[in-house]
Coordinates of C-alpha atoms in Angstrom, one line a residue:
M765 CA 8.3 28.9 -8.1
P766 CA 4.4 28.7 -8.0
P767 CA 3.1 27.3 -4.8
S768 CA 1.9 24.7 -6.6
S769 CA 5.0 23.1 -8.5
L770 CA 6.3 24.0 -4.5
L771 CA 3.4 21.8 -3.1
L772 CA 3.9 19.1 -6.4
A773 CA 8.0 19.2 -5.5
L774 CA 7.8 18.9 -1.7
P775 CA 6.5 15.5 -0.5
L776 CA 10.1 14.1 -2.6
I777 CA 12.0 17.3 -1.5
L778 CA 11.6 16.9 2.4
P779 CA 12.1 13.2 2.9
L780 CA 15.3 13.5 0.6
L781 CA 16.8 16.4 2.4
A782 CA 15.9 14.8 5.8
S783 CA 17.3 11.2 4.7
G784 CA 20.5 12.8 3.5
V785 CA 21.4 15.0 6.5
L786 CA 20.3 11.8 8.7
L787 CA 23.2 10.2 6.7
C788 CA 25.6 12.4 7.4
V789 CA 24.9 12.8 10.7
R790 CA 26.5 9.6 12.1
N791 CA 26.9 11.3 16.0
L792 CA 23.3 12.4 16.6
P793 CA 21.9 10.4 19.6
E794 CA 19.4 8.3 18.7
S795 CA 16.1 10.1 20.1
R796 CA 17.8 13.2 18.2
R797 CA 17.3 11.3 14.9
H798 CA 13.4 9.9 15.4
A799 CA 12.3 13.2 16.4
A800 CA 14.2 15.0 12.6
S801 CA 12.4 11.4 10.9
I802 CA 8.6 12.3 13.1
L803 CA 8.9 16.8 12.5
T804 CA 9.8 15.5 8.4
C805 CA 7.2 13.0 8.4
L806 CA 4.8 14.8 10.0
L807 CA 5.4 18.4 7.5
I808 CA 5.4 15.9 4.7
V809 CA 1.3 15.0 6.0
I810 CA 0.7 19.5 5.7
S811 CA 2.1 19.4 2.8
A812 CA 0.3 16.1 1.0
A813 CA -3.1 17.5 3.1
L814 CA -2.4 21.0 1.6
L815 CA -1.5 19.3 -2.0
L816 CA -5.4 17.1 -1.8
A817 CA -7.0 20.2 -0.6
R818 CA -5.6 22.3 -4.2
V819 CA -6.1 19.6 -6.6
S820 CA -9.8 19.0 -5.1
A821 CA -10.5 22.6 -6.1
E822 CA -8.1 23.0 -9.8
E823 CA -8.7 19.5 -10.2
I824 CA -5.1 18.2 -12.1
L825 CA -1.5 19.9 -11.3
V826 CA 1.1 18.9 -13.3
L827 CA 4.9 20.2 -12.5
E828 CA 7.7 19.7 -16.0
V829 CA 10.9 19.4 -13.9
G830 CA 13.6 21.4 -16.0
S831 CA 10.9 22.6 -17.5
W832 CA 11.0 20.9 -20.2
P833 CA 7.2 20.2 -22.1
A834 CA 5.6 16.1 -21.8
P835 CA 5.9 13.7 -23.8
F836 CA 10.2 15.4 -24.1
G837 CA 11.0 16.2 -20.1
I838 CA 10.8 14.2 -16.8
V839 CA 6.7 15.1 -14.9
L840 CA 5.3 15.1 -12.0
V841 CA 1.7 15.2 -12.1
A842 CA -1.2 15.2 -9.3
D843 CA -4.5 14.2 -9.5
L844 CA -6.9 13.5 -6.8
L845 CA -5.9 9.4 -6.7
S846 CA -2.4 10.6 -6.7
A847 CA -3.0 12.8 -3.2
I848 CA -5.6 10.5 -1.9
M849 CA -2.6 8.8 -2.1
L850 CA -0.4 10.7 -1.1
L851 CA -1.8 11.7 2.0
V852 CA -3.0 8.4 3.0
S853 CA 0.7 7.0 2.8
A854 CA 2.0 10.0 4.8
V855 CA -0.6 10.2 7.8
I856 CA 1.1 6.2 8.2
G857 CA 4.7 7.6 7.8
L858 CA 3.7 9.2 11.2
A859 CA 2.0 6.6 12.4
V860 CA 4.7 4.0 11.6
A861 CA 7.5 7.4 12.9
V862 CA 6.5 8.1 16.2
Y863 CA 5.7 4.5 17.0
A864 CA 9.4 3.4 16.1
A865 CA 11.2 6.1 18.1
G866 CA 8.5 4.1 21.4
H867 CA 9.8 0.7 20.1
G868 CA 12.7 0.8 19.9
T869 CA 15.9 0.5 16.7
A870 CA 18.7 -0.4 18.3
R871 CA 19.2 -3.2 16.3
F872 CA 19.5 -1.2 13.1
R873 CA 22.5 0.9 14.5
G874 CA 20.9 4.1 13.7
Y875 CA 20.1 4.0 9.8
F876 CA 16.7 3.4 10.7
P877 CA 15.2 7.3 10.5
P878 CA 17.0 8.5 7.2
V879 CA 16.6 4.7 5.4
F880 CA 12.4 5.2 6.5
L881 CA 12.7 8.4 4.9
L882 CA 13.5 6.9 1.9
L883 CA 11.0 4.5 1.2
L884 CA 8.6 6.9 1.7
L885 CA 10.5 9.5 -1.2
G886 CA 10.0 6.1 -3.2
V887 CA 6.7 5.4 -2.3
N888 CA 5.9 9.3 -2.7
G889 CA 7.6 9.5 -6.2
S890 CA 5.8 6.3 -7.6
F891 CA 2.7 8.1 -6.3
L892 CA 3.0 11.9 -8.7
T893 CA 4.7 10.6 -12.1
G894 CA 4.0 10.9 -14.9
D895 CA 5.9 8.7 -16.9
L896 CA 6.2 4.9 -16.5
F897 CA 10.5 4.8 -16.6
N898 CA 10.2 7.1 -13.6
L899 CA 8.6 4.8 -12.2
Y900 CA 10.6 2.0 -12.3
V901 CA 13.1 4.5 -10.8
W902 CA 10.9 5.6 -7.8
F903 CA 10.5 1.0 -7.7
E904 CA 14.3 1.2 -7.4
V905 CA 15.1 4.1 -4.2
M906 CA 11.9 1.8 -2.5
L907 CA 13.4 -2.2 -3.0
M908 CA 16.6 -0.6 -1.5
A909 CA 15.7 1.0 0.7
S910 CA 12.9 -2.0 1.9
F911 CA 16.1 -4.8 1.2
V912 CA 17.7 -2.8 4.0
L913 CA 15.3 -2.2 6.5
V914 CA 14.9 -6.0 6.7
A915 CA 18.2 -6.9 5.9
L916 CA 19.5 -4.4 8.4
P917 CA 18.4 -6.1 11.6
G918 CA 20.8 -8.8 11.0
G919 CA 20.3 -12.7 11.6
R920 CA 20.3 -15.8 9.8
L921 CA 15.8 -15.2 9.5
Q922 CA 16.3 -11.6 8.4
L923 CA 19.1 -12.0 5.6
E924 CA 17.6 -15.2 4.3
A925 CA 13.8 -12.5 4.6
G926 CA 16.8 -9.8 2.6
V927 CA 17.4 -12.5 0.0
K928 CA 13.7 -13.6 -1.3
Y929 CA 12.3 -10.0 -1.0
L930 CA 15.5 -9.0 -3.3
T931 CA 15.5 -11.8 -6.0
L932 CA 11.8 -11.6 -5.9
N933 CA 12.1 -7.4 -6.4
F934 CA 14.8 -7.9 -8.7
I935 CA 12.6 -10.4 -10.8
A936 CA 10.2 -7.8 -10.8
S937 CA 12.1 -5.0 -12.2
T938 CA 13.1 -6.7 -14.6
F939 CA 9.9 -8.1 -16.7
F940 CA 8.5 -3.8 -16.2
L941 CA 12.2 -3.1 -17.4
V942 CA 11.1 -5.1 -20.4
G943 CA 8.5 -3.9 -20.8
L944 CA 8.9 -0.5 -20.7
G945 CA 11.3 -1.4 -23.9
V946 CA 8.9 -3.0 -25.5
L947 CA 6.7 -0.1 -25.2
Y948 CA 9.7 2.5 -26.1
G949 CA 10.8 0.6 -29.6
M950 CA 7.1 1.0 -30.8
T951 CA 5.8 3.7 -29.7
G952 CA 9.4 6.4 -28.6
T953 CA 7.5 7.5 -25.6
L954 CA 6.9 6.8 -21.8
N955 CA 4.8 9.7 -20.7
M956 CA 2.0 8.3 -19.9
A957 CA -0.2 10.0 -21.4
D958 CA 1.6 10.4 -24.0
L959 CA 1.7 6.4 -24.3
A960 CA -2.8 6.3 -23.3
V961 CA -3.1 9.3 -27.3
K962 CA -0.7 6.6 -28.9
F963 CA -2.5 3.1 -28.1
R964 CA -6.1 5.2 -28.6
M965 CA -4.6 4.6 -32.2
T966 CA -2.9 1.1 -32.5
E967 CA -4.1 -1.4 -34.3
D968 CA -1.3 -3.8 -33.2
M969 CA -2.8 -6.0 -30.2
N970 CA 0.0 -7.9 -29.6
L971 CA 1.9 -4.6 -28.5
V972 CA -1.2 -4.4 -26.0
A973 CA -1.1 -7.3 -25.3
S974 CA 2.4 -8.6 -24.5
S975 CA 3.5 -5.0 -22.4
A976 CA 0.5 -5.7 -20.8
V977 CA 1.1 -9.2 -19.5
L978 CA 4.9 -8.3 -18.8
F979 CA 3.2 -5.4 -16.6
L980 CA 1.3 -7.0 -14.5
I981 CA 3.3 -9.9 -13.9
A982 CA 6.0 -6.7 -12.2
F983 CA 3.4 -5.0 -10.6
G984 CA 1.9 -8.4 -9.7
I985 CA 5.1 -9.3 -7.6
K986 CA 4.9 -5.5 -5.9
A987 CA 1.0 -6.4 -5.0
G988 CA 1.0 -10.0 -3.8
I989 CA -1.1 -10.8 -6.5
F990 CA -1.5 -14.6 -7.4
P991 CA 0.3 -16.5 -7.9
F992 CA 3.4 -14.2 -6.9
Y993 CA 2.5 -13.4 -3.7
F994 CA 4.7 -16.7 -1.8
W995 CA 7.3 -14.2 -1.5
L996 CA 5.4 -12.4 1.1
P997 CA 4.2 -14.1 4.3
S998 CA 7.8 -15.5 3.8
S999 CA 9.2 -11.8 4.3
Y1000 CA 7.2 -9.7 6.2
H1001 CA 6.9 -12.0 9.7
V1002 CA 10.7 -11.6 10.3
T1003 CA 10.8 -8.1 10.7
P1004 CA 10.6 -5.4 13.7
T1005 CA 7.0 -4.2 14.0
P1006 CA 8.2 -1.4 13.0
V1007 CA 9.4 -2.6 9.3
A1008 CA 6.1 -4.8 8.9
A1009 CA 3.8 -2.0 9.6
V1010 CA 5.1 0.0 7.1
F1011 CA 5.6 -2.6 4.0
A1012 CA 1.9 -4.0 5.5
G1013 CA 0.4 -1.0 5.2
L1014 CA 2.0 0.7 1.8
L1015 CA 4.7 -1.5 -0.5
T1016 CA 2.4 -3.9 -1.3
K1017 CA -0.1 -1.0 -2.4
V1018 CA 2.5 1.0 -4.3
G1019 CA 1.9 -2.0 -7.1
V1020 CA -2.0 -2.1 -6.3
Y1021 CA -2.1 2.0 -7.7
A1022 CA 0.3 1.0 -10.2
C1023 CA -1.9 -1.0 -11.5
L1024 CA -5.3 0.6 -11.1
R1025 CA -2.9 4.0 -13.1
I1026 CA -1.8 1.9 -15.9
F1027 CA -3.9 -1.1 -17.3
T1028 CA -7.2 2.5 -16.6
L1029 CA -5.1 5.9 -18.0
V1030 CA -2.3 3.9 -20.9
Y1031 CA -4.8 0.7 -21.7
G1032 CA -8.0 2.5 -21.3
N1033 CA -9.6 1.4 -24.7
Y1034 CA -8.4 -2.5 -23.8
Q1035 CA -10.7 -2.7 -20.9
D1036 CA -12.2 -5.9 -21.4
L1037 CA -8.7 -7.6 -22.4
I1038 CA -7.0 -6.4 -18.6
G1039 CA -10.7 -6.8 -17.1
S1040 CA -10.2 -10.8 -18.6
I1041 CA -7.4 -11.2 -16.8
L1042 CA -7.2 -9.4 -13.7
L1043 CA -10.8 -11.0 -12.7
P1044 CA -10.2 -14.2 -12.4
L1045 CA -6.7 -13.7 -10.9
G1046 CA -7.9 -11.5 -7.6
I1047 CA -10.6 -14.1 -7.2
L1048 CA -7.6 -16.8 -7.3
T1049 CA -5.3 -13.7 -4.7
M1050 CA -9.3 -13.1 -2.3
V1051 CA -9.8 -17.4 -2.0
T1052 CA -5.8 -18.3 -1.7
G1053 CA -4.9 -15.8 0.5
V1054 CA -7.3 -15.9 3.2
F1055 CA -7.0 -20.1 3.0
G1056 CA -3.6 -19.0 3.9
A1057 CA -4.4 -17.2 6.7
A1058 CA -7.0 -18.9 7.8
S1059 CA -4.3 -22.1 9.0
Q1060 CA -1.2 -19.9 10.7
F1061 CA -1.0 -19.8 14.5
F1062 CA 1.3 -17.2 14.3
I1063 CA 0.0 -13.3 14.2
P1064 CA 2.1 -12.0 11.4
R1065 CA 1.7 -14.7 9.8
I1066 CA -1.8 -13.8 9.5
L1067 CA -2.2 -11.1 9.1
S1068 CA 1.0 -11.5 5.8
F1069 CA -1.7 -13.6 4.5
H1070 CA -4.7 -11.2 4.6
I1071 CA -2.6 -9.1 2.9
I1072 CA -2.8 -11.1 0.4
S1073 CA -6.6 -11.6 0.5
Q1074 CA -7.4 -8.1 0.6
I1075 CA -5.1 -6.9 -2.2
G1076 CA -7.7 -9.5 -4.3
Y1077 CA -11.0 -7.4 -3.7
M1078 CA -8.9 -3.9 -5.1
I1079 CA -8.0 -6.5 -8.7
V1080 CA -11.5 -7.5 -9.0
G1081 CA -12.4 -3.5 -8.4
I1082 CA -9.9 -2.7 -11.5
A1083 CA -11.6 -5.4 -13.4
L1084 CA -14.9 -4.7 -12.9
F1085 CA -14.1 -0.9 -14.3
T1086 CA -17.5 0.6 -13.6
E1087 CA -17.1 4.3 -12.1
G1088 CA -18.9 3.0 -8.9
A1089 CA -15.4 -0.5 -8.6
L1090 CA -13.0 1.9 -9.3
T1091 CA -14.7 4.5 -6.3
A1092 CA -15.2 1.8 -3.9
T1093 CA -11.5 0.1 -5.1
I1094 CA -10.3 3.4 -3.8
F1095 CA -12.4 3.7 -1.0
Y1096 CA -10.7 -0.1 0.1
I1097 CA -7.3 1.1 -0.6
V1098 CA -7.4 3.9 2.0
H1099 CA -9.3 1.9 4.6
H1100 CA -7.0 -1.0 4.2
I1101 CA -3.9 0.7 4.3
L1102 CA -5.0 2.6 7.8
V1103 CA -6.1 -1.5 9.1
K1104 CA -3.5 -2.7 8.0
T1105 CA -0.7 -1.0 9.5
N1106 CA -2.7 -0.9 12.8
L1107 CA -2.9 -4.5 12.8
F1108 CA 0.3 -5.1 12.6
L1109 CA 1.1 -2.6 15.2
V1110 CA -1.3 -4.1 17.6
G1111 CA 0.2 -7.6 16.5
G1112 CA 3.9 -5.0 17.7
M1113 CA 2.4 -4.5 21.2
I1114 CA 1.2 -7.6 22.0
S1115 CA 4.5 -9.0 21.3
R1116 CA 5.6 -6.5 24.0
K1117 CA 3.8 -7.3 26.8
L1118 CA 4.0 -11.5 26.2
D1119 CA 7.3 -11.8 24.2
T1120 CA 6.2 -13.6 21.5
Q1121 CA 3.2 -13.4 18.7
A1122 CA 3.1 -17.2 18.8
L1123 CA -1.0 -18.0 19.5
D1124 CA -0.2 -21.4 21.2
N1125 CA 1.9 -18.9 24.0
T1126 CA -0.6 -16.2 24.1
G1127 CA -3.4 -15.5 26.3
G1128 CA -5.2 -13.5 28.9
L1129 CA -4.6 -10.3 27.7
Y1130 CA -8.5 -9.4 28.0
R1131 CA -8.1 -9.5 31.5
T1132 CA -4.2 -8.2 31.4
A1133 CA -4.1 -5.4 29.2
P1134 CA -8.4 -4.5 27.8
W1135 CA -7.2 -1.2 26.4
L1136 CA -4.8 -3.4 23.7
A1137 CA -7.9 -5.7 23.3
C1138 CA -10.1 -2.7 22.2
L1139 CA -7.3 -1.6 19.9
F1140 CA -7.3 -4.9 18.3
L1141 CA -10.9 -5.1 18.2
I1142 CA -11.3 -1.9 15.8
P1143 CA -9.5 -3.1 13.1
A1144 CA -9.7 -6.9 13.2
L1145 CA -13.8 -6.6 12.6
S1146 CA -12.7 -3.6 10.4
L1147 CA -11.1 -6.1 7.9
G1148 CA -13.4 -9.0 8.6
G1149 CA -16.0 -5.8 7.6
I1150 CA -18.1 -5.8 10.4
P1151 CA -21.0 -2.0 10.6
P1152 CA -20.7 0.3 10.7
L1153 CA -16.2 0.3 10.4
S1154 CA -14.5 1.0 7.6
G1155 CA -13.7 -2.5 6.7
F1156 CA -18.2 -3.1 5.7
F1157 CA -19.1 0.0 3.6
A1158 CA -15.7 -1.0 1.2
K1159 CA -16.8 -4.6 1.3
F1160 CA -20.5 -3.8 0.3
S1161 CA -19.5 -1.3 -2.6
L1162 CA -17.6 -3.7 -4.6
I1163 CA -20.1 -6.4 -3.7
R1164 CA -22.9 -4.0 -4.6
E1165 CA -20.3 -4.2 -7.6
G1166 CA -20.2 -7.0 -8.3
V1167 CA -24.3 -7.8 -8.1
A1168 CA -24.9 -4.9 -10.3
T1169 CA -22.4 -6.8 -13.6
G1170 CA -23.8 -9.6 -12.8
G1171 CA -20.2 -10.5 -11.2
W1172 CA -22.5 -13.7 -9.8
V1173 CA -18.8 -15.9 -8.9
F1174 CA -16.8 -12.4 -7.2
V1175 CA -19.5 -12.0 -4.5
F1176 CA -20.4 -15.4 -3.6
F1177 CA -16.1 -15.9 -3.0
A1178 CA -16.3 -11.9 -1.5
S1179 CA -17.9 -13.1 0.9
A1180 CA -17.3 -16.6 1.7
V1181 CA -13.6 -14.6 2.4
G1182 CA -15.3 -12.2 4.3
L1183 CA -16.3 -14.8 6.3
L1184 CA -12.6 -16.3 7.0
T1185 CA -11.5 -13.2 7.6
L1186 CA -13.8 -13.1 10.4
Y1187 CA -12.7 -16.2 11.7
S1188 CA -9.3 -15.4 11.0
M1189 CA -9.2 -12.5 13.6
V1190 CA -11.3 -14.5 15.7
K1191 CA -8.7 -17.4 16.6
I1192 CA -6.5 -13.9 17.4
W1193 CA -8.9 -12.8 19.7
N1194 CA -9.3 -15.5 21.4
E1195 CA -5.8 -17.0 21.5
A1196 CA -4.0 -14.2 22.5
F1197 CA -7.4 -12.0 24.9
W1198 CA -9.6 -14.4 25.7
K1199 CA -8.0 -17.7 27.2
D1200 CA -6.0 -18.0 29.4
L1201 CA -2.2 -17.8 29.1
P1202 CA -1.2 -21.0 29.5
D1203 CA 1.6 -22.6 32.5
R1204 CA 4.4 -22.9 30.8
W1205 CA 4.4 -19.4 29.9
H1206 CA 6.0 -16.6 31.3
P1207 CA 6.3 -13.6 29.7
P1208 CA 8.3 -10.5 31.3
H1209 CA 5.4 -7.8 31.0
R1210 CA 6.8 -4.7 30.1
R1211 CA 5.1 -1.1 29.6
V1212 CA 3.9 -0.7 26.8
P1213 CA 5.3 3.7 26.1
L1214 CA 2.7 5.6 25.1
T1215 CA 4.6 6.2 21.6
M1216 CA 4.0 2.9 21.0
A1217 CA -0.2 2.8 21.4
A1218 CA -0.3 6.7 20.4
P1219 CA -0.4 6.1 16.5
S1220 CA -2.7 2.3 16.9
C1221 CA -5.0 4.8 18.8
A1222 CA -5.0 7.4 15.6
L1223 CA -5.2 5.0 13.4
A1224 CA -8.3 3.6 15.2
L1225 CA -9.7 6.7 16.0
C1226 CA -9.5 7.1 11.4
T1227 CA -10.9 3.8 10.8
I1228 CA -14.5 4.7 13.4
L1229 CA -14.4 8.2 11.4
I1230 CA -14.6 6.7 8.3
G1231 CA -16.8 4.5 9.2
V1232 CA -19.4 6.7 10.8
F1233 CA -18.4 9.3 8.4
P1234 CA -18.3 6.9 5.2
A1235 CA -19.5 10.2 3.1
S1236 CA -17.2 12.1 3.1
L1237 CA -14.3 10.1 2.1
H1238 CA -16.9 7.8 -0.4
D1239 CA -17.7 11.2 -2.9
L1240 CA -13.7 11.6 -3.8
A1241 CA -13.1 8.6 -4.1
A1242 CA -16.0 8.9 -6.7
R1243 CA -14.5 11.9 -7.9
A1244 CA -11.0 10.5 -8.0
A1245 CA -12.6 7.6 -10.3
A1246 CA -14.6 9.6 -12.6
Q1247 CA -11.2 11.3 -13.5
I1248 CA -9.5 7.9 -13.9
K1249 CA -13.2 7.2 -15.8
D1250 CA -12.2 10.2 -17.6
P1251 CA -9.0 10.4 -19.2
D1252 CA -9.3 13.4 -21.3
L1253 CA -7.8 15.8 -18.3
Y1254 CA -5.1 14.4 -17.3
I1255 CA -3.9 13.7 -20.4
S1256 CA -4.7 17.4 -21.7
R1257 CA -3.0 18.7 -18.5
V1258 CA -0.3 16.6 -18.9
L1259 CA 0.1 17.7 -23.1
G1260 CA -0.8 20.6 -22.7
T1261 CA -3.7 20.8 -25.3
K1262 CA -6.7 19.5 -26.2
T1263 CA -6.7 18.0 -29.0
E1264 CA -4.7 15.3 -28.0
T1265 CA -7.4 12.7 -27.8
T1266 CA -8.3 12.7 -31.5
G1267 CA -4.8 13.0 -32.9
T1268 CA -1.0 12.4 -32.6
P1269 CA 0.4 15.0 -30.6

């Protein structure tokens, strides 16, 4: 196998092999199962970094699985967008794997490491696949692993959250499957590059509009877009912290990635139609999410509603579809994955110290755990868009594109939502860190293990570095956005011909 093919396959092979072995070795001590999971995640980080370096130097890599050429066979494709998403996801996977080892996963009865790796397998497959049917398959892998992680700890709340999660995502899968049926019935292909070519020649606007709406509903439920987001805060806040952190950081972004990939590649010639649908949905997602967060007094629910409001920024970036807006969107996705995961990890450490995350019963952490206050402030201020942290550059870039394109309604709501986001973070700070601990509450003040604090420190450092040196990530995102805006290279690399953009391949 050529080195480039091996690099494309490793993010799938490593978690698949490791999860299979861990599922078979049932008597292995929990510490060794976590060690195997951490080692696997570290290897995925290395392979993803090598893949990004290779893609950055050689543009787009393609692996034809089983030597069947596209559009007839299965292909794995890595362009800059895929490689960036893969590396950030791998970093989050490693951080959460280390955190889980310190947090303890006894409630999962030994199944956390293998199921967690299966979840990463589904995420990696979603970023690398080159056809829509396999994107559906990887979504199902993620769905099954996610449901097990939500429901396995047991308890009425977990089971209720698991049923909600499974039901809504099953509905999303149904819309996705119907959309695939419509597309395949009309075009005879599900390869994304081939679909992009065929969509350039179609005059059937009913096909374009109906399939786009079906995919928007499917991806919208996954991403938590208005009005499909209501399942998200009901599911995330009852899950153990390592699960909630990886869900918050990665799963909704897979939905955003699917929107970004499909609506710019396959529907690239119909951006006026797609943008007219996505722009109001993105703004409504921002506004309803932040109002939900402002009304909550339980940390995981505040953070869950903030996922929704921040997804709105990304959807608006896709709707604007300028190269600058796509650059800002990719920057925003990377920033938000790091920051949101870290905030959930900090929330878990607050729970460790005070035995609760309900703001009414928290307080005094600024004096008893100043290091935890620092770990909270960095991602919180970044989420609120305070300079010079990563969130400032992400929001500034999107708002600047809104001004450049005359999107004043978006600019107004983006600014207002940013202020309300900051208000929510200040509320957590005042209640959990600044005010005195209520006399009625007597927390155990348990020690936080280094394995729980270290991943949060690493993610905070990433946030600071992106804020201090934003040009490196911005330049990489700009190159990825340029590839998205000019999909001919992607199409020619996947289909292996240079004439496919003007005719049927």
